[in-house]
GROMACS .gro file of C-alpha atoms in nm:
model
  425
    1MET     CA    1 -10.084   4.740   6.888
    2LYS     CA    2  -9.976   5.071   7.040
    3PHE     CA    3  -9.642   5.154   7.191
    4LYS     CA    4  -9.516   5.461   7.374
    5TRP     CA    5  -9.216   5.653   7.247
    6ILE     CA    6  -8.973   5.690   7.536
    7VAL     CA    7  -8.829   6.042   7.532
    8PRO     CA    8  -8.653   6.227   7.813
    9PHE     CA    9  -8.948   6.391   7.985
   10PHE     CA   10  -8.801   6.737   8.013
   11LEU     CA   11  -8.803   6.762   7.634
   12CYS     CA   12  -9.182   6.753   7.640
   13ALA     CA   13  -9.213   7.041   7.881
   14THR     CA   14  -9.265   7.402   7.788
   15ALA     CA   15  -8.934   7.584   7.782
   16PHE     CA   16  -9.060   7.850   8.019
   17ALA     CA   17  -9.319   7.723   8.267
   18ALA     CA   18  -9.541   7.969   8.454
   19PRO     CA   19  -9.400   8.069   8.796
   20GLU     CA   20  -9.535   7.887   9.100
   21LEU     CA   21  -9.653   8.087   9.402
   22PHE     CA   22  -9.561   7.808   9.647
   23GLU     CA   23  -9.228   7.661   9.540
   24SER     CA   24  -9.098   7.350   9.710
   25ILE     CA   25  -8.890   7.041   9.645
   26ALA     CA   26  -9.092   6.758   9.492
   27ALA     CA   27  -8.815   6.497   9.496
   28ILE     CA   28  -8.442   6.454   9.540
   29VAL     CA   29  -8.238   6.229   9.312
   30ASP     CA   30  -7.871   6.168   9.382
   31GLY     CA   31  -7.860   6.493   9.579
   32LYS     CA   32  -8.020   6.696   9.299
   33PRO     CA   33  -8.369   6.845   9.353
   34ILE     CA   34  -8.679   6.825   9.133
   35MET     CA   35  -8.881   7.138   9.205
   36ARG     CA   36  -9.260   7.149   9.234
   37SER     CA   37  -9.274   7.407   8.952
   38GLU     CA   38  -9.090   7.160   8.728
   39VAL     CA   39  -9.346   6.892   8.805
   40MET     CA   40  -9.643   7.123   8.743
   41GLY     CA   41  -9.500   7.253   8.417
   42ASN     CA   42  -9.454   6.899   8.288
   43LEU     CA   43  -9.793   6.795   8.425
   44TYR     CA   44  -9.969   7.058   8.216
   45GLN     CA   45  -9.804   6.923   7.902
   46PHE     CA   46  -9.867   6.560   7.996
   47GLN     CA   47 -10.238   6.620   8.060
   48ASN     CA   48 -10.276   6.725   7.695
   49SER     CA   49 -10.133   6.395   7.568
   50ALA     CA   50 -10.317   6.077   7.480
   51GLU     CA   51 -10.101   5.891   7.731
   52ALA     CA   52 -10.271   6.076   8.019
   53ALA     CA   53 -10.623   5.971   7.919
   54GLY     CA   54 -10.788   5.748   8.177
   55LEU     CA   55 -10.550   5.841   8.459
   56SER     CA   56 -10.665   6.028   8.767
   57GLU     CA   57 -10.488   6.354   8.852
   58LYS     CA   58 -10.303   6.179   9.135
   59GLU     CA   59 -10.185   5.910   8.894
   60GLN     CA   60 -10.082   6.175   8.644
   61VAL     CA   61  -9.870   6.354   8.903
   62ALA     CA   62  -9.711   6.026   9.008
   63PHE     CA   63  -9.635   5.943   8.645
   64VAL     CA   64  -9.475   6.282   8.582
   65ILE     CA   65  -9.260   6.262   8.895
   66ASP     CA   66  -9.152   5.911   8.800
   67ARG     CA   67  -9.044   6.024   8.454
   68LEU     CA   68  -8.860   6.327   8.592
   69ILE     CA   69  -8.679   6.095   8.832
   70ASP     CA   70  -8.576   5.882   8.534
   71ASP     CA   71  -8.434   6.195   8.367
   72LYS     CA   72  -8.234   6.285   8.677
   73VAL     CA   73  -8.108   5.928   8.707
   74LEU     CA   74  -7.987   5.949   8.348
   75LEU     CA   75  -7.817   6.281   8.414
   76SER     CA   76  -7.653   6.132   8.724
   77ARG     CA   77  -7.438   5.925   8.488
   78VAL     CA   78  -7.256   6.244   8.385
   79ASP     CA   79  -7.026   6.251   8.688
   80ARG     CA   80  -7.000   5.874   8.713
   81ASP     CA   81  -6.896   5.836   8.348
   82SER     CA   82  -6.700   6.163   8.311
   83ILE     CA   83  -6.923   6.281   8.026
   84GLN     CA   84  -6.837   6.634   7.917
   85ILE     CA   85  -7.019   6.871   7.683
   86SER     CA   86  -6.810   7.173   7.586
   87ASP     CA   87  -6.949   7.526   7.585
   88ASP     CA   88  -6.850   7.556   7.217
   89GLU     CA   89  -7.062   7.251   7.126
   90VAL     CA   90  -7.364   7.392   7.309
   91GLU     CA   91  -7.320   7.738   7.156
   92MET     CA   92  -7.300   7.590   6.806
   93ARG     CA   93  -7.622   7.388   6.858
   94VAL     CA   94  -7.805   7.693   6.999
   95THR     CA   95  -7.699   7.906   6.702
   96GLN     CA   96  -7.803   7.636   6.455
   97HIS     CA   97  -8.142   7.604   6.628
   98LEU     CA   98  -8.206   7.978   6.606
   99GLN     CA   99  -8.094   7.995   6.243
  100ASN     CA  100  -8.319   7.702   6.149
  101LEU     CA  101  -8.609   7.858   6.339
  102ALA     CA  102  -8.567   8.185   6.149
  103ALA     CA  103  -8.532   7.999   5.816
  104ARG     CA  104  -8.850   7.794   5.872
  105GLN     CA  105  -9.042   8.113   5.945
  106ASN     CA  106  -8.870   8.291   5.654
  107ILE     CA  107  -8.767   8.580   5.880
  108SER     CA  108  -8.439   8.747   5.971
  109MET     CA  109  -8.263   8.700   6.302
  110ALA     CA  110  -8.354   9.058   6.394
  111VAL     CA  111  -8.726   8.986   6.340
  112LEU     CA  112  -8.692   8.663   6.540
  113GLU     CA  113  -8.534   8.854   6.828
  114ARG     CA  114  -8.824   9.102   6.832
  115ALA     CA  115  -9.076   8.813   6.827
  116ILE     CA  116  -8.905   8.646   7.125
  117ARG     CA  117  -8.915   8.971   7.321
  118ALA     CA  118  -9.282   9.032   7.235
  119GLN     CA  119  -9.410   8.678   7.289
  120LEU     CA  120  -9.190   8.560   7.577
  121GLY     CA  121  -9.097   8.886   7.743
  122MET     CA  122  -8.724   8.818   7.741
  123SER     CA  123  -8.416   8.932   7.555
  124MET     CA  124  -8.235   8.716   7.301
  125ALA     CA  125  -7.953   8.670   7.553
  126GLN     CA  126  -8.199   8.537   7.813
  127TYR     CA  127  -8.362   8.310   7.555
  128ARG     CA  128  -8.024   8.174   7.447
  129GLU     CA  129  -7.930   8.108   7.809
  130ASN     CA  130  -8.250   7.909   7.871
  131LEU     CA  131  -8.213   7.727   7.541
  132ALA     CA  132  -7.850   7.644   7.617
  133LYS     CA  133  -7.953   7.467   7.938
  134GLN     CA  134  -8.200   7.250   7.746
  135VAL     CA  135  -7.951   7.182   7.466
  136ARG     CA  136  -7.682   7.077   7.715
  137GLU     CA  137  -7.922   6.833   7.881
  138GLN     CA  138  -8.035   6.696   7.543
  139MET     CA  139  -7.673   6.647   7.432
  140THR     CA  140  -7.587   6.483   7.764
  141ILE     CA  141  -7.876   6.238   7.731
  142GLY     CA  142  -7.764   6.171   7.375
  143ARG     CA  143  -7.408   6.091   7.485
  144ILE     CA  144  -7.531   5.860   7.761
  145ARG     CA  145  -7.767   5.692   7.517
  146GLN     CA  146  -7.492   5.651   7.257
  147ARG     CA  147  -7.253   5.504   7.513
  148TYR     CA  148  -7.490   5.245   7.655
  149VAL     CA  149  -7.746   5.158   7.387
  150GLY     CA  150  -7.613   5.294   7.056
  151GLY     CA  151  -7.520   5.071   6.767
  152ILE     CA  152  -7.833   4.856   6.745
  153LYS     CA  153  -7.877   4.736   6.387
  154PRO     CA  154  -8.193   4.531   6.329
  155THR     CA  155  -8.223   4.288   6.039
  156ARG     CA  156  -8.477   4.351   5.761
  157LYS     CA  157  -8.690   4.077   5.914
  158GLU     CA  158  -8.686   4.252   6.252
  159VAL     CA  159  -8.779   4.586   6.093
  160ALA     CA  160  -9.068   4.421   5.908
  161ALA     CA  161  -9.186   4.255   6.230
  162PHE     CA  162  -9.168   4.586   6.416
  163TYR     CA  163  -9.370   4.756   6.141
  164GLU     CA  164  -9.643   4.493   6.145
  165GLN     CA  165  -9.673   4.509   6.523
  166TYR     CA  166  -9.657   4.886   6.573
  167LYS     CA  167  -9.758   5.047   6.243
  168ASP     CA  168 -10.068   5.202   6.402
  169SER     CA  169  -9.840   5.394   6.643
  170ILE     CA  170  -9.600   5.534   6.383
  171PRO     CA  171  -9.688   5.900   6.318
  172ARG     CA  172  -9.831   5.990   5.978
  173GLN     CA  173  -9.686   6.237   5.729
  174TYR     CA  174  -9.873   6.555   5.642
  175ASN     CA  175  -9.843   6.794   5.347
  176CYS     CA  176  -9.578   6.572   5.195
  177MET     CA  177  -9.413   6.520   4.860
  178LYS     CA  178  -9.207   6.254   4.689
  179LEU     CA  179  -8.889   6.394   4.537
  180ALA     CA  180  -8.596   6.276   4.329
  181HIS     CA  181  -8.284   6.464   4.232
  182ILE     CA  182  -7.972   6.457   4.019
  183SER     CA  183  -7.657   6.621   4.149
  184LEU     CA  184  -7.390   6.730   3.903
  185LYS     CA  185  -7.068   6.824   4.080
  186ILE     CA  186  -6.854   7.091   3.917
  187HIS     CA  187  -6.512   6.935   3.873
  188PRO     CA  188  -6.206   7.144   3.786
  189ASP     CA  189  -6.033   7.061   3.460
  190SER     CA  190  -5.700   6.881   3.447
  191THR     CA  191  -5.488   7.198   3.436
  192VAL     CA  192  -5.623   7.309   3.776
  193VAL     CA  193  -5.578   6.959   3.922
  194ASP     CA  194  -5.218   6.939   3.801
  195SER     CA  195  -5.120   7.287   3.918
  196VAL     CA  196  -5.251   7.226   4.272
  197ARG     CA  197  -5.075   6.888   4.284
  198ARG     CA  198  -4.744   7.052   4.185
  199PHE     CA  199  -4.785   7.309   4.463
  200ALA     CA  200  -4.852   7.028   4.711
  201GLU     CA  201  -4.529   6.860   4.598
  202LEU     CA  202  -4.340   7.186   4.665
  203LEU     CA  203  -4.479   7.192   5.021
  204ILE     CA  204  -4.367   6.831   5.076
  205ASP     CA  205  -4.022   6.929   4.949
  206SER     CA  206  -4.017   7.214   5.205
  207LEU     CA  207  -4.107   6.966   5.481
  208ASP     CA  208  -3.831   6.734   5.364
  209HIS     CA  209  -3.585   7.023   5.404
  210GLY     CA  210  -3.692   7.086   5.762
  211MET     CA  211  -3.975   7.339   5.731
  212ASN     CA  212  -4.206   7.338   6.033
  213TRP     CA  213  -4.535   7.148   5.973
  214GLU     CA  214  -4.754   7.380   6.183
  215ILE     CA  215  -4.625   7.690   6.002
  216LEU     CA  216  -4.703   7.540   5.661
  217ALA     CA  217  -5.046   7.414   5.772
  218LYS     CA  218  -5.150   7.751   5.914
  219ALA     CA  219  -5.023   7.933   5.604
  220HIS     CA  220  -5.157   7.709   5.329
  221SER     CA  221  -5.420   7.457   5.445
  222GLN     CA  222  -5.773   7.540   5.327
  223ASP     CA  223  -5.940   7.330   5.598
  224SER     CA  224  -6.094   7.469   5.917
  225SER     CA  225  -5.826   7.279   6.111
  226ALA     CA  226  -5.549   7.505   5.974
  227ASN     CA  227  -5.531   7.721   6.287
  228LYS     CA  228  -5.463   7.402   6.488
  229GLY     CA  229  -5.175   7.298   6.266
  230GLY     CA  230  -5.408   7.083   6.057
  231ASP     CA  231  -5.489   6.851   6.350
  232ILE     CA  232  -5.832   6.693   6.286
  233GLY     CA  233  -5.823   6.466   6.593
  234TYR     CA  234  -5.900   6.096   6.619
  235PHE     CA  235  -6.131   5.924   6.372
  236GLN     CA  236  -6.246   5.564   6.383
  237LYS     CA  237  -6.164   5.342   6.088
  238GLY     CA  238  -6.407   5.383   5.800
  239LEU     CA  239  -6.514   5.740   5.879
  240LEU     CA  240  -6.258   5.922   5.664
  241ASP     CA  241  -6.225   5.933   5.284
  242PRO     CA  242  -6.108   5.585   5.169
  243ALA     CA  243  -5.815   5.734   4.977
  244TYR     CA  244  -5.712   5.926   5.290
  245GLU     CA  245  -5.720   5.612   5.505
  246ARG     CA  246  -5.532   5.404   5.249
  247ALA     CA  247  -5.257   5.666   5.225
  248VAL     CA  248  -5.179   5.670   5.600
  249LYS     CA  249  -5.196   5.294   5.649
  250TRP     CA  250  -4.819   5.250   5.628
  251VAL     CA  251  -4.708   5.595   5.746
  252ASP     CA  252  -4.521   5.592   6.080
  253ASN     CA  253  -4.628   5.805   6.375
  254GLY     CA  254  -4.482   6.155   6.333
  255ALA     CA  255  -4.424   6.107   5.959
  256TYR     CA  256  -4.621   6.243   5.663
  257THR     CA  257  -4.723   6.109   5.325
  258PRO     CA  258  -4.434   6.127   5.075
  259GLN     CA  259  -4.671   6.221   4.791
  260PRO     CA  260  -4.989   6.434   4.780
  261VAL     CA  261  -5.309   6.234   4.831
  262LEU     CA  262  -5.612   6.308   4.612
  263THR     CA  263  -5.949   6.291   4.793
  264GLU     CA  264  -6.297   6.426   4.725
  265ARG     CA  265  -6.195   6.755   4.888
  266GLY     CA  266  -5.867   6.814   4.704
  267TRP     CA  267  -5.497   6.735   4.737
  268ASN     CA  268  -5.387   6.642   5.089
  269ILE     CA  269  -5.056   6.614   5.269
  270ILE     CA  270  -5.126   6.395   5.572
  271ARG     CA  271  -4.927   6.358   5.892
  272VAL     CA  272  -4.989   6.075   6.141
  273ILE     CA  273  -4.992   6.200   6.502
  274GLY     CA  274  -5.098   5.883   6.683
  275ARG     CA  275  -5.293   5.562   6.666
  276LYS     CA  276  -5.546   5.377   6.879
  277GLU     CA  277  -5.678   5.026   6.833
  278ASP     CA  278  -5.994   5.151   6.658
  279GLY     CA  279  -5.873   5.474   6.499
  280ILE     CA  280  -5.604   5.720   6.403
  281ARG     CA  281  -5.519   6.082   6.480
  282THR     CA  282  -5.390   6.284   6.187
  283ALA     CA  283  -5.316   6.637   6.072
  284MET     CA  284  -5.352   6.751   5.715
  285ILE     CA  285  -5.270   7.031   5.478
  286LEU     CA  286  -5.564   7.052   5.240
  287LEU     CA  287  -5.526   7.225   4.904
  288GLN     CA  288  -5.860   7.262   4.730
  289MET     CA  289  -5.903   7.264   4.354
  290ILE     CA  290  -6.127   7.557   4.266
  291PRO     CA  291  -6.323   7.508   3.941
  292THR     CA  292  -6.312   7.788   3.683
  293ALA     CA  293  -6.608   7.972   3.532
  294ALA     CA  294  -6.567   7.754   3.224
  295ASP     CA  295  -6.601   7.440   3.438
  296SER     CA  296  -6.924   7.574   3.590
  297ALA     CA  297  -7.064   7.670   3.249
  298ARG     CA  298  -6.992   7.321   3.114
  299VAL     CA  299  -7.190   7.153   3.394
  300LEU     CA  300  -7.477   7.401   3.361
  301GLN     CA  301  -7.503   7.320   2.992
  302LEU     CA  302  -7.521   6.948   3.073
  303ALA     CA  303  -7.793   7.012   3.333
  304ASP     CA  304  -7.996   7.216   3.085
  305SER     CA  305  -7.980   6.941   2.823
  306LEU     CA  306  -8.078   6.679   3.079
  307ARG     CA  307  -8.382   6.875   3.191
  308THR     CA  308  -8.509   6.886   2.835
  309ALA     CA  309  -8.453   6.513   2.781
  310LEU     CA  310  -8.586   6.375   3.111
  311SER     CA  311  -8.957   6.360   3.041
  312SER     CA  312  -9.050   6.052   3.246
  313ASP     CA  313  -8.981   5.883   3.580
  314SER     CA  314  -8.786   5.603   3.416
  315LEU     CA  315  -8.558   5.837   3.219
  316PHE     CA  316  -8.487   6.049   3.527
  317GLU     CA  317  -8.411   5.739   3.732
  318GLU     CA  318  -8.179   5.599   3.466
  319ALA     CA  319  -7.990   5.929   3.435
  320ALA     CA  320  -7.951   5.960   3.813
  321LYS     CA  321  -7.800   5.609   3.833
  322LYS     CA  322  -7.552   5.687   3.557
  323ILE     CA  323  -7.436   6.042   3.622
  324SER     CA  324  -7.556   6.181   3.957
  325SER     CA  325  -7.262   6.256   4.188
  326ASP     CA  326  -7.471   6.206   4.503
  327LYS     CA  327  -7.357   5.861   4.620
  328ALA     CA  328  -7.628   5.848   4.888
  329THR     CA  329  -7.909   5.847   4.628
  330ASN     CA  330  -7.772   5.771   4.280
  331PHE     CA  331  -7.794   5.394   4.334
  332ASN     CA  332  -8.174   5.418   4.372
  333GLY     CA  333  -8.236   5.653   4.084
  334GLY     CA  334  -8.192   5.974   4.281
  335SER     CA  335  -8.496   5.912   4.499
  336LEU     CA  336  -8.522   6.130   4.811
  337GLY     CA  337  -8.839   5.948   4.913
  338TRP     CA  338  -9.140   6.105   5.082
  339VAL     CA  339  -9.073   6.415   5.292
  340GLU     CA  340  -9.296   6.667   5.462
  341LYS     CA  341  -9.272   7.010   5.303
  342ILE     CA  342  -9.140   7.164   5.625
  343GLU     CA  343  -8.851   6.914   5.614
  344VAL     CA  344  -8.731   7.037   5.276
  345ASP     CA  345  -8.415   7.247   5.298
  346SER     CA  346  -8.498   7.619   5.295
  347THR     CA  347  -8.273   7.658   4.988
  348PHE     CA  348  -8.488   7.413   4.791
  349GLN     CA  349  -8.835   7.513   4.915
  350PRO     CA  350  -8.893   7.799   4.665
  351ILE     CA  351  -8.790   7.567   4.382
  352VAL     CA  352  -9.012   7.278   4.493
  353SER     CA  353  -9.309   7.509   4.548
  354GLU     CA  354  -9.310   7.602   4.178
  355LEU     CA  355  -9.318   7.243   4.051
  356SER     CA  356  -9.615   7.041   3.936
  357VAL     CA  357  -9.622   6.663   3.974
  358GLY     CA  358  -9.397   6.508   3.707
  359GLU     CA  359  -9.209   6.833   3.642
  360VAL     CA  360  -8.830   6.875   3.660
  361SER     CA  361  -8.688   7.199   3.798
  362GLU     CA  362  -8.458   7.439   3.622
  363PRO     CA  363  -8.093   7.366   3.709
  364PHE     CA  364  -7.990   7.548   4.026
  365LEU     CA  365  -7.655   7.595   4.193
  366ALA     CA  366  -7.615   7.466   4.549
  367GLY     CA  367  -7.294   7.369   4.725
  368ASP     CA  368  -7.036   7.240   4.479
  369GLY     CA  369  -7.264   7.163   4.187
  370TYR     CA  370  -7.584   7.205   3.990
  371HIS     CA  371  -7.898   7.016   4.081
  372LEU     CA  372  -8.221   6.901   3.916
  373LEU     CA  373  -8.526   6.823   4.128
  374ARG     CA  374  -8.825   6.620   4.013
  375LEU     CA  375  -9.158   6.627   4.196
  376GLU     CA  376  -9.288   6.272   4.162
  377ASP     CA  377  -9.603   6.289   4.376
  378MET     CA  378  -9.784   6.490   4.646
  379LYS     CA  379 -10.023   6.392   4.927
  380GLN     CA  380 -10.190   6.582   5.207
  381VAL     CA  381 -10.157   6.286   5.443
  382ARG     CA  382 -10.001   5.942   5.418
  383ASP     CA  383  -9.891   5.645   5.628
  384TYR     CA  384  -9.537   5.514   5.622
  385THR     CA  385  -9.493   5.192   5.425
  386LEU     CA  386  -9.211   4.940   5.417
  387GLU     CA  387  -9.188   4.967   5.040
  388ASP     CA  388  -9.142   5.345   5.021
  389ASP     CA  389  -9.003   5.430   5.365
  390PHE     CA  390  -8.792   5.136   5.478
  391MET     CA  391  -8.503   5.349   5.610
  392LYS     CA  392  -8.737   5.571   5.813
  393VAL     CA  393  -8.924   5.271   5.952
  394GLU     CA  394  -8.585   5.119   6.037
  395THR     CA  395  -8.502   5.437   6.231
  396PHE     CA  396  -8.829   5.407   6.425
  397ALA     CA  397  -8.744   5.044   6.501
  398ILE     CA  398  -8.392   5.131   6.618
  399ASN     CA  399  -8.523   5.408   6.843
  400TYR     CA  400  -8.779   5.173   6.994
  401MET     CA  401  -8.521   4.900   7.058
  402GLU     CA  402  -8.280   5.150   7.210
  403ASP     CA  403  -8.560   5.291   7.428
  404GLN     CA  404  -8.641   4.946   7.560
  405LYS     CA  405  -8.278   4.878   7.642
  406LEU     CA  406  -8.240   5.223   7.802
  407ARG     CA  407  -8.549   5.170   8.015
  408GLU     CA  408  -8.398   4.850   8.155
  409LEU     CA  409  -8.073   5.032   8.234
  410ILE     CA  410  -8.258   5.316   8.407
  411LYS     CA  411  -8.440   5.061   8.622
  412LYS     CA  412  -8.101   4.925   8.729
  413TRP     CA  413  -7.944   5.270   8.780
  414ARG     CA  414  -8.231   5.382   9.003
  415GLU     CA  415  -8.113   5.125   9.256
  416GLU     CA  416  -7.768   5.288   9.264
  417VAL     CA  417  -7.880   5.639   9.365
  418HIS     CA  418  -8.069   5.785   9.660
  419ILE     CA  419  -8.426   5.884   9.563
  420GLU     CA  420  -8.656   6.070   9.801
  421ILE     CA  421  -9.008   6.172   9.694
  422ARG     CA  422  -9.147   6.461   9.899
  423MET     CA  423  -9.441   6.578   9.691
  424LYS     CA  424  -9.741   6.372   9.793
  425GLU     CA  425 -10.018   6.555   9.601
   0.00000   0.00000   0.00000
């Protein structure tokens, strides 16, 4: 059985549609126009999809207008629900998109800028402006979706039922590989840990004697929140480091932890700013523990010895369960599952490209530790299976369930806004 993925229609359109000689308003939704050029640009894309097969051109136009109306109805929730997307958030997403685009093409930002000018006839500033509009709309749709339909968690039985019913509609993977890894975090030795803890105790002593919190945070915190006095905002319960949350459980509003708190990131002095029913707002002074060259050399030596010893899948899996510091994968033997080659992080791609099936990479430094990658299998094309891809199939199921719920809400919201269709053909 086939199903249709429900995606905001403007995401399917070309970013820069060809100009229309006879511009006009195709429809009005909640006082906002849908232009004829917008319809025609989306129509061109829609006509190249399997969904358009069997529909007359008139039906295709009607379908496109209907979907664009749905998008505008969704966006009409922005004012009604006071949804705000900051310029900083949009700018960060645009920059990340451009950086990822350059990385996937293995080119510099300067080369990317020249390609945009040559292929699209616009400057980087113009491209960023157009991209920012799309990103803002995407983020807005995401916020609306999260507010109204987020949080669906199907059971394993429901995921299995979804897979059996719709497996012929789930896209296939191409040029893919099955990977596993072991992460070995470089931990500082005890002398570094103790010296940073003692410094944290000195800062607490300064606070006890009346030193201003914001001054100390700006001067000493090694977190990005330092310039805001260490304020990291509100977080819901369960989203922060468990040790961090335990430490502030009994701290009064306005007070700070009487002793330094050790978390994955270092020693913390934590101040409680305020509480809500489902979360807490805190500020922190983070003091990181920087490993020495000797610490790094010790972990590299361990990684080298492991690479020599791990000659089979079972040995690699056993070692990952015992010593890998990646909590997201160590429980299942370090398996990263099946991924398409283009999905592999650009840092890892050169390493993976040199591996043969069954081979373990040389240790390489990334982030805060050394890593070993094992190429377990390769395929040019494959179908998702419940056995190997349960989490990805679960994501497909969640998206489908959310889409169905969202479609019902859009149907209801359409009755709450004025819709006028002017384009007849």
